[in-house]
Short mmCIF file of C-alpha atoms in Angstrom, two decimals:
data_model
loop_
_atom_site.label_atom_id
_atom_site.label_comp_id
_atom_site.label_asym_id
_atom_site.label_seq_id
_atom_site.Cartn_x
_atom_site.Cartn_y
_atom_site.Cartn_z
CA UNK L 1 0.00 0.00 0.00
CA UNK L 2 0.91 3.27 -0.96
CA UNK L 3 2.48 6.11 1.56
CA UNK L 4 -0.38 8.12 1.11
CA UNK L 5 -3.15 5.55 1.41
CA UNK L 6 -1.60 4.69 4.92
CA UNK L 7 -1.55 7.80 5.84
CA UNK L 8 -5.20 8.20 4.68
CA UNK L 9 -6.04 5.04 6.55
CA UNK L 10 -6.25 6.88 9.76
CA UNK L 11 -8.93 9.27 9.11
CA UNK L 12 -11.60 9.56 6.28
CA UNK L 13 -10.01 10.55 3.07
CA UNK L 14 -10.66 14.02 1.70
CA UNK L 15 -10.19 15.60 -1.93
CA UNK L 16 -6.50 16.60 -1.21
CA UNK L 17 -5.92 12.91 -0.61
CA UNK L 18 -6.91 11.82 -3.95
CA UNK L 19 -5.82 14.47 -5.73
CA UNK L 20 -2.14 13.89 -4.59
CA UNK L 21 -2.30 10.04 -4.91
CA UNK L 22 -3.87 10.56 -8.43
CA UNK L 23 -0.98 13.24 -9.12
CA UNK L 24 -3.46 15.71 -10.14
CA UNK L 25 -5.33 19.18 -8.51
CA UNK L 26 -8.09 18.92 -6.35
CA UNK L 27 -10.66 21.21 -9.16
CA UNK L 28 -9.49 17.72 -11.50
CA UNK L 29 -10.63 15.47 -8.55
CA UNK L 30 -13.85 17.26 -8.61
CA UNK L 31 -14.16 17.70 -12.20
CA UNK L 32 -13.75 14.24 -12.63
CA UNK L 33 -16.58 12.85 -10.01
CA UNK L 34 -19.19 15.04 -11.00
CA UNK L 35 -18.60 16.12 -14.25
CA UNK L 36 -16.03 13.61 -15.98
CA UNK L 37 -16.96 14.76 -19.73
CA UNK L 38 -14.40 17.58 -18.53
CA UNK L 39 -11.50 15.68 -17.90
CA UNK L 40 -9.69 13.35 -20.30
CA UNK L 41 -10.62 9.60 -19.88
CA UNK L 42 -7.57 8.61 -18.85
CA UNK L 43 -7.45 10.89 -15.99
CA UNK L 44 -10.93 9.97 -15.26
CA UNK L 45 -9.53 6.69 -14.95
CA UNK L 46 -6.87 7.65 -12.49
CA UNK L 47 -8.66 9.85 -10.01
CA UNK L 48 -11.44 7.18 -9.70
CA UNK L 49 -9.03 4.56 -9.20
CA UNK L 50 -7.28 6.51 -6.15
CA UNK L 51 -10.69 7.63 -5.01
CA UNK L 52 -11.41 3.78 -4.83
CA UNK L 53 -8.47 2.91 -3.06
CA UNK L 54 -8.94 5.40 -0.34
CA UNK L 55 -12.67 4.68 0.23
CA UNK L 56 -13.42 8.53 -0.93
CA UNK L 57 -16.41 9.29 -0.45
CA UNK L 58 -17.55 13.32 -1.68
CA UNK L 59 -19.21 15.01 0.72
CA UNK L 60 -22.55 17.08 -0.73
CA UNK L 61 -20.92 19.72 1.10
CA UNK L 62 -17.55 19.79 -0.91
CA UNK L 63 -19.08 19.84 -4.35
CA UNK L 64 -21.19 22.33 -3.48
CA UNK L 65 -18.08 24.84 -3.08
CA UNK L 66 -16.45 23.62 -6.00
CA UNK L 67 -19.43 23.72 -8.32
CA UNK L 68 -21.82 26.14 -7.00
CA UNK L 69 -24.27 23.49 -7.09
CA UNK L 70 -26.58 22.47 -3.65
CA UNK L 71 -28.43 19.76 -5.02
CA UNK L 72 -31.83 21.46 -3.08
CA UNK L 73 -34.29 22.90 -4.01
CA UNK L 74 -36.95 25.18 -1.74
CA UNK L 75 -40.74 25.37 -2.24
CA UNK L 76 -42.27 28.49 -0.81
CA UNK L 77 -46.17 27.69 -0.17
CA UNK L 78 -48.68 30.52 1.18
CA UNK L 79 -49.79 27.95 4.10
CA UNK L 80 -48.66 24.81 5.09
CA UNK L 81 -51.65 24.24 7.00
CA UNK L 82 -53.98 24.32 3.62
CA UNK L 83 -54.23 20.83 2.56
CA UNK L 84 -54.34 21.60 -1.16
CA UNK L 85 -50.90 21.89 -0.92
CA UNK L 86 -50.40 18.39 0.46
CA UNK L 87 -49.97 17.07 -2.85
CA UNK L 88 -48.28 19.91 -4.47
CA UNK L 89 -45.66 19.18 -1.49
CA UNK L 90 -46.00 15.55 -2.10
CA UNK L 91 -45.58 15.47 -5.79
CA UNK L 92 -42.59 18.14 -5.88
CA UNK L 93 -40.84 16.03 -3.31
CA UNK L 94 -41.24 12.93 -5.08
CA UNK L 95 -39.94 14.10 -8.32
CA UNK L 96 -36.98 15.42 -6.78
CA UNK L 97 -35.83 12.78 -4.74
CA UNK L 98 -35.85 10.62 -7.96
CA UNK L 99 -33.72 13.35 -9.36
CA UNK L 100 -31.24 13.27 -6.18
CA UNK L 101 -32.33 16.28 -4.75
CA UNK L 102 -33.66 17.50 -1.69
CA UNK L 103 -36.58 19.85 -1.06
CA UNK L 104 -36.49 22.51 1.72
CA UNK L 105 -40.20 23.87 2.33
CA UNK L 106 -40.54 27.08 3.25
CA UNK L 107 -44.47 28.67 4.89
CA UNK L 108 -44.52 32.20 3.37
CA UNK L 109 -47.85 33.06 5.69
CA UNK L 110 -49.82 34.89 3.12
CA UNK L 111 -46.74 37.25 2.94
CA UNK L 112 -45.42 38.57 -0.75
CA UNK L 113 -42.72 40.38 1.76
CA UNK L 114 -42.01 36.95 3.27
CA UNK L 115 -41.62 35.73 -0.28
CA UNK L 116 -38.96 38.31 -1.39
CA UNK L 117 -37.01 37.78 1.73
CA UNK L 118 -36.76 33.88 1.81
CA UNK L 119 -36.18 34.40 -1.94
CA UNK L 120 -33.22 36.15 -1.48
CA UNK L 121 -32.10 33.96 1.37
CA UNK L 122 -32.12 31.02 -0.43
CA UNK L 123 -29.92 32.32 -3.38
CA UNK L 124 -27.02 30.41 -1.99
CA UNK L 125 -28.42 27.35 -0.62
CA UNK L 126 -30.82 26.48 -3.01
CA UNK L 127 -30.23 25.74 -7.02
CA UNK L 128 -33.49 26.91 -7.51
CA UNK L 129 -37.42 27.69 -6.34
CA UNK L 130 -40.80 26.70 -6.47
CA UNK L 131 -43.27 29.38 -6.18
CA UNK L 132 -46.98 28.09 -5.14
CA UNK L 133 -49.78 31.25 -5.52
CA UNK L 134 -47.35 34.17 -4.98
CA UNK L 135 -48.17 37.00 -4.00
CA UNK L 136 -45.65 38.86 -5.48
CA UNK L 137 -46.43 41.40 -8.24
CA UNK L 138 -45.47 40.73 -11.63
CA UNK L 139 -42.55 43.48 -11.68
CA UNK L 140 -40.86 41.58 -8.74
CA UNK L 141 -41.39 37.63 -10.32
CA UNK L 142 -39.81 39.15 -13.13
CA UNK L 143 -36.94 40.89 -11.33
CA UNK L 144 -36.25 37.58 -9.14
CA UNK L 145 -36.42 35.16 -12.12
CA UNK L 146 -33.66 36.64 -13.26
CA UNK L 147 -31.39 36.35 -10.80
CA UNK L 148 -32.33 32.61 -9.65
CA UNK L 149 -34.37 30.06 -11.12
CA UNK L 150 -37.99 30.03 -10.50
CA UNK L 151 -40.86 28.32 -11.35
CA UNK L 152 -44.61 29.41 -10.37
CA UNK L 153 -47.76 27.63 -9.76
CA UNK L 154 -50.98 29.07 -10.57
CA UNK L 155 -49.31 32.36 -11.86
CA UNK L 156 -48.77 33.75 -14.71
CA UNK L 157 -46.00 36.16 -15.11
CA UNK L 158 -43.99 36.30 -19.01
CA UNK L 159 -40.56 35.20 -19.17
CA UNK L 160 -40.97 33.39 -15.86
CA UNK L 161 -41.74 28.98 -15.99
CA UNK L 162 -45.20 28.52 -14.71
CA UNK L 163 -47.73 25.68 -14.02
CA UNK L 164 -50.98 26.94 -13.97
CA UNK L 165 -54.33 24.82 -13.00
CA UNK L 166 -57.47 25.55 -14.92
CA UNK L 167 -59.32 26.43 -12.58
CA UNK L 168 -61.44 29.12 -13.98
CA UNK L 169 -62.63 26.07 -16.65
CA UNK L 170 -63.45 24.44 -13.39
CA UNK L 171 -65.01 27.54 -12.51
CA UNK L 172 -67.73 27.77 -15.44
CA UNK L 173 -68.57 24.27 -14.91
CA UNK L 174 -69.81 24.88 -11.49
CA UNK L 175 -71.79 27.46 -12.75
CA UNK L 176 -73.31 25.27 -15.59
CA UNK L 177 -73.94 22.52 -13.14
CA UNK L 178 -75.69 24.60 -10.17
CA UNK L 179 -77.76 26.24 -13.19
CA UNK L 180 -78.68 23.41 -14.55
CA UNK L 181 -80.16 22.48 -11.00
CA UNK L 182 -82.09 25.22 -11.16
CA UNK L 183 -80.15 27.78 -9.58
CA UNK L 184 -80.32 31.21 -10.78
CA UNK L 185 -79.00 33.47 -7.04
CA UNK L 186 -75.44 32.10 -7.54
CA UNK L 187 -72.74 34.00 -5.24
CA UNK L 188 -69.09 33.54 -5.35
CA UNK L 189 -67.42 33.71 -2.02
CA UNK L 190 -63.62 35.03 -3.01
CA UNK L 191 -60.75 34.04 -1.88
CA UNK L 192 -57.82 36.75 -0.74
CA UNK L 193 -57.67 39.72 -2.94
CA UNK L 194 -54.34 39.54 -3.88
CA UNK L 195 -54.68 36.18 -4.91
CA UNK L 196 -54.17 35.77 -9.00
CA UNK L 197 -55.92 32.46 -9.46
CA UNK L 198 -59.40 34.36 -7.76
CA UNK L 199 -59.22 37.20 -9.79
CA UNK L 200 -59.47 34.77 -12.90
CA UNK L 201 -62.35 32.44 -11.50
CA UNK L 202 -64.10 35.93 -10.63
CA UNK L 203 -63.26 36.94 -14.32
CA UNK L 204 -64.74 33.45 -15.60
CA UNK L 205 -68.01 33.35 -13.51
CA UNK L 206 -68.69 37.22 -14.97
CA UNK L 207 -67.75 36.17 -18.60
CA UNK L 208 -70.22 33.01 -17.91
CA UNK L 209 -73.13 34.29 -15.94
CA UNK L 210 -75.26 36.33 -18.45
CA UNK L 211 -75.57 33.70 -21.00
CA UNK L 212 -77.03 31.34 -18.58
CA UNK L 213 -79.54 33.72 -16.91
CA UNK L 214 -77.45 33.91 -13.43
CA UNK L 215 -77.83 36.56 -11.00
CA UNK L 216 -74.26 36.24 -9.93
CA UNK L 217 -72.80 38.02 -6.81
CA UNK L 218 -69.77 38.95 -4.71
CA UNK L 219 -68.93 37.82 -1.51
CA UNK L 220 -65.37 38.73 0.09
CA UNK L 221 -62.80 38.83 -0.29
CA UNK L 222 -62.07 36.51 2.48
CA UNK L 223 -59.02 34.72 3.88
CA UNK L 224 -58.84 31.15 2.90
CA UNK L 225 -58.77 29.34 6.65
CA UNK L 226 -62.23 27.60 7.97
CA UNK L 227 -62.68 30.32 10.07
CA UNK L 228 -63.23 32.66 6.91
CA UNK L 229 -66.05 30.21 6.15
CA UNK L 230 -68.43 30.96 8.93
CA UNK L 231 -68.67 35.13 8.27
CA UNK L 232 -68.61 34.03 4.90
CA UNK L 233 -71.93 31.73 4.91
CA UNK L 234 -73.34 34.59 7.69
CA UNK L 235 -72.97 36.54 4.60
CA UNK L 236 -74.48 34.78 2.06
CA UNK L 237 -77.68 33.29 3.51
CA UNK L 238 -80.83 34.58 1.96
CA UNK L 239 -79.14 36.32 -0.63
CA UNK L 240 -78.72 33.42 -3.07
CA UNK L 241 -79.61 29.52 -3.24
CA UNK L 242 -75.77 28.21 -4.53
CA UNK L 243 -72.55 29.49 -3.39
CA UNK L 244 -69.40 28.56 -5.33
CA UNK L 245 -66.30 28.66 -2.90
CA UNK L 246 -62.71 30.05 -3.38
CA UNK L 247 -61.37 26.97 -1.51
CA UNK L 248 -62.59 23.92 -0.09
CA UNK L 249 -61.32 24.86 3.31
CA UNK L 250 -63.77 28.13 3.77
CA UNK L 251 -66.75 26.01 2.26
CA UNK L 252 -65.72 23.31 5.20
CA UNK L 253 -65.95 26.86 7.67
CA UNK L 254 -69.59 27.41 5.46
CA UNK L 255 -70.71 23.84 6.20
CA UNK L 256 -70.36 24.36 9.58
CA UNK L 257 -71.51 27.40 10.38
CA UNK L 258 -74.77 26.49 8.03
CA UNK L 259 -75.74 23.23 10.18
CA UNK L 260 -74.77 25.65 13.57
CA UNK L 261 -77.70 27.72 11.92
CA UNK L 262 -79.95 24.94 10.71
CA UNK L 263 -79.47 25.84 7.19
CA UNK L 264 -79.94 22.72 5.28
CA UNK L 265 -77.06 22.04 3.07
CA UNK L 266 -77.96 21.51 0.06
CA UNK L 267 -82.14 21.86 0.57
CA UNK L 268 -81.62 25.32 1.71
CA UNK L 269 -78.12 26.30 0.00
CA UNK L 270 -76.30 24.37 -2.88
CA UNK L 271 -72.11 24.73 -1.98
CA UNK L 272 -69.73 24.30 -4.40
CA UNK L 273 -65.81 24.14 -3.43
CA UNK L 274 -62.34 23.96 -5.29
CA UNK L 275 -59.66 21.50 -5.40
CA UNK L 276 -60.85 18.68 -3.61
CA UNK L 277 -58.39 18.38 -0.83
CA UNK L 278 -58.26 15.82 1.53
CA UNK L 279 -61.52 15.40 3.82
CA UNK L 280 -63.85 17.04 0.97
CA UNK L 281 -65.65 13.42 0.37
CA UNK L 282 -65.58 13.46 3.80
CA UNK L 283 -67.61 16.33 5.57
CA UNK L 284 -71.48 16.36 5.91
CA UNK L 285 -72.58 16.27 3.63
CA UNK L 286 -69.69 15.55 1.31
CA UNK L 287 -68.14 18.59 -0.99
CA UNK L 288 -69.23 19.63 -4.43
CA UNK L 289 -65.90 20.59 -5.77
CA UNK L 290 -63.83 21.79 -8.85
CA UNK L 291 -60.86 18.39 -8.73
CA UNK L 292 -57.38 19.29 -10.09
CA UNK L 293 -54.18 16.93 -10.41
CA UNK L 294 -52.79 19.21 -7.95
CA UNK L 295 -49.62 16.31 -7.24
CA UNK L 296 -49.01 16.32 -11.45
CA UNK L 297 -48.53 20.35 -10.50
CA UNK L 298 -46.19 19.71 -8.30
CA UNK L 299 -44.04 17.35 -10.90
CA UNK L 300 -44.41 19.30 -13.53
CA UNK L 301 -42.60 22.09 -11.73
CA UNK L 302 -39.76 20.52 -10.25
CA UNK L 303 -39.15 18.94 -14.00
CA UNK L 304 -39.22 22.66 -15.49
CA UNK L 305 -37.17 23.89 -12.89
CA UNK L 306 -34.35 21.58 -13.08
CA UNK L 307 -34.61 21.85 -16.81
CA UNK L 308 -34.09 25.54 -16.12
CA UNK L 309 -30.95 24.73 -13.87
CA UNK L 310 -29.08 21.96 -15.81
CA UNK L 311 -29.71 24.69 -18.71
CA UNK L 312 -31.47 21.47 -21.40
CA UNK L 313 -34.55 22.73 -21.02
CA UNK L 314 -37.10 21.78 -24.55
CA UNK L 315 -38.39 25.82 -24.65
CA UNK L 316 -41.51 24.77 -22.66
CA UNK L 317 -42.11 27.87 -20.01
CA UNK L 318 -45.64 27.26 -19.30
CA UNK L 319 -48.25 24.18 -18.76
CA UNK L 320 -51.60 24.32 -18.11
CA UNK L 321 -53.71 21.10 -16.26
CA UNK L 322 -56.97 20.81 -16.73
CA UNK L 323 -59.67 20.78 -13.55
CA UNK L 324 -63.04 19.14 -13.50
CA UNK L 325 -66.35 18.94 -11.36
CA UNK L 326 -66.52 16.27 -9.22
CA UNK L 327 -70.57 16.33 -8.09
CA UNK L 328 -70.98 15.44 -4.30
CA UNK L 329 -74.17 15.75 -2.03
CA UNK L 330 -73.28 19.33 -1.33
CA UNK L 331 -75.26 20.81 -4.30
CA UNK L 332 -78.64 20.00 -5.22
CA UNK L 333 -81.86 21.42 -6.81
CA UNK L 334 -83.15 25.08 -6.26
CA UNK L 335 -86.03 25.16 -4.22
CA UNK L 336 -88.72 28.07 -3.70
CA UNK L 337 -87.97 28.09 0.64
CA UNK L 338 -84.86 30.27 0.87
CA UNK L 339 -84.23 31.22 4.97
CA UNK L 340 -84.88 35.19 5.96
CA UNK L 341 -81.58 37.29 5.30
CA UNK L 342 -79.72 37.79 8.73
CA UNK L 343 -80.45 40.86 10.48
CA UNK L 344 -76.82 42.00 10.82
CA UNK L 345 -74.84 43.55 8.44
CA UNK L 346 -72.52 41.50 6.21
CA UNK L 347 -68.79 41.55 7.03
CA UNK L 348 -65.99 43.26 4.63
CA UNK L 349 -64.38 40.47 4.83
CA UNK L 350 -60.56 40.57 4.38
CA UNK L 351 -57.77 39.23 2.20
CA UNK L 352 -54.14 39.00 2.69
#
């Protein structure tokens, strides 16, 4: 055995060891590891050889200060309590294990200043990040895709990699089905006001309502925790028969409230949520709501991200998933007994 692998022998070897046993400079030894198309095959052969002989073993820490590179990857989501993003979590993580990568999640708390802070924290110790419902302004997406890679979900700013869920399809389809039960009172109980993806169901319901004879109204905006839910269903009895939700997790808060009041769900009031999160099929009675492949979202994202990073990307900046109704005991037909408006007046509301 060699001087140098003796002397190895009695602690873990590092870079320095290999690169002296394999004759060569410890940017070669690193070149060679983790990017060996770099390095001439016969000095590929040579550092791997001495790396094999002394047990090397790279730490994720060394080639990240010789190549810049982390091998992480941190998804900022507005609340990790919301169980939508369960399986954008889920799916994200997933993908990037496969891909050897780590994911660091990161709870922004309904905070666009939040955002722009971690943002810029993880600059160094991330390769790249995953934006879920931002609620940054286009100007600053823009600004911060430029200096690090960044892909959104469900927003849409140019020149920055999006994934964007259909919801506002899902939207009209709610509308359709609630109408075709009769319904013609429908209300839309918004989500935050800053939020993009409400703005464009909002958008879709107007766009949609006159051609099917709906009254449609505005309720909110409104945060999007269960608590929301019960000012929001104060709000909205006796002022329509169907109420189509920003979020199933403020229609849970309606349901709720409702049965507190003895407001029949759907006899008395037809709810309709979105995305179908865990628990939906679940409550009493189970959720109307607008489905979406919320884990594909979370795929798709980490795929165009690291696309972005390794630099092969096929040109593909944006992908849209489509959403569909799934029809639970939570809606039903319109009747002619609607309960007496409350005598209180109906909250403001408020958004993030």
């Amino acid at each position: 055995m060699s001087e140098e692998v003796d002397a190895a022998s009695r602690r873990p070897a590092t870079i320095g060891d290999v690169a002296r046993l394999a004759g060569v400079a410890t940017s070669t030894v690193s070149r060679a590891l983790s990017m060996p198309g770099r390095v001439s095959e016969a000095t590929r052969q040579r550092v791997v050889a001495a790396a094999a002989e002394l047990s090397y073993v790279p730490s994720s820490h060394a080639r990240s200060l010789v190549s810049g590179a982390t091998r992480t990857v941190a998804l900022l989501v507005p609340d990790i309590a919301n169980p939508f993003y369960f399986g954008l979590i889920r799916g994200a993580q997933r993908q990037l294990r496969a891909a050897g990568y780590a994911q660091l999640l990161v709870d922004t708390e309904e905070s666009g200043e939040i955002e722009a802070e971690t943002i810029d924290l993880m600059r160094k110790s991330a390769d790249g990040v995953i934006l879920a419902a931002s609620r940054l302004d286009e100007r600053q997406l823009a600004a911060l895709a430029q200096r690090q890679p960044i892909v959104t979900v469900n927003r849409d700013v140019p020149g920055v990699p999006s994934v964007i869920l259909d919801t506002p399809d899902g939207a009209r389809q709610a509308l359709l089905h609630l109408r075709s039960l009769g319904h013609r009172r429908i209300a839309y109980v918004a989500g935050p006001a800053d939020s993009w993806s409400n703005a464009r169901r909002w958008q879709a319901l107007q766009e949609a309502a006159p051609g099917l004879g709906v009254e449609l109204q505005h309720s909110g905006p409104w945060m999007p925790h269960a608590e929301a839910g019960a000012t929001a269903a104060d709000a909205v009895v006796g002022t329509a028969t169907a109420c189509i939700v920003f979020n199933d997790v403020i229609a849970f808060g309606m349901l709720r409230r409702l049965r507190e009041r003895g407001v029949r769900v759907p006899d008395d009031l037809s709810i309709v949520g979105c995305d179908d999160v865990f628990g939906a099929d679940f409550c009493d009675p189970p959720l109307t709501t607008i489905a979406a492949p919320i884990e594909e979202a979370g795929r798709v994202a980490v795929t165009m991200l690291l696309d972005t990073i390794a630099g092969t990307g096929s040109g593909r900046t944006r992908a849209v998933l489509p959403t569909y109704l799934r029809a639970r005991r939570s809606s039903g037909p319109a009747t002619d007994a609607q309960p007496a408006p409350v005598s209180q007046s109906a909250p403001s509301g408020s958004g993030s």
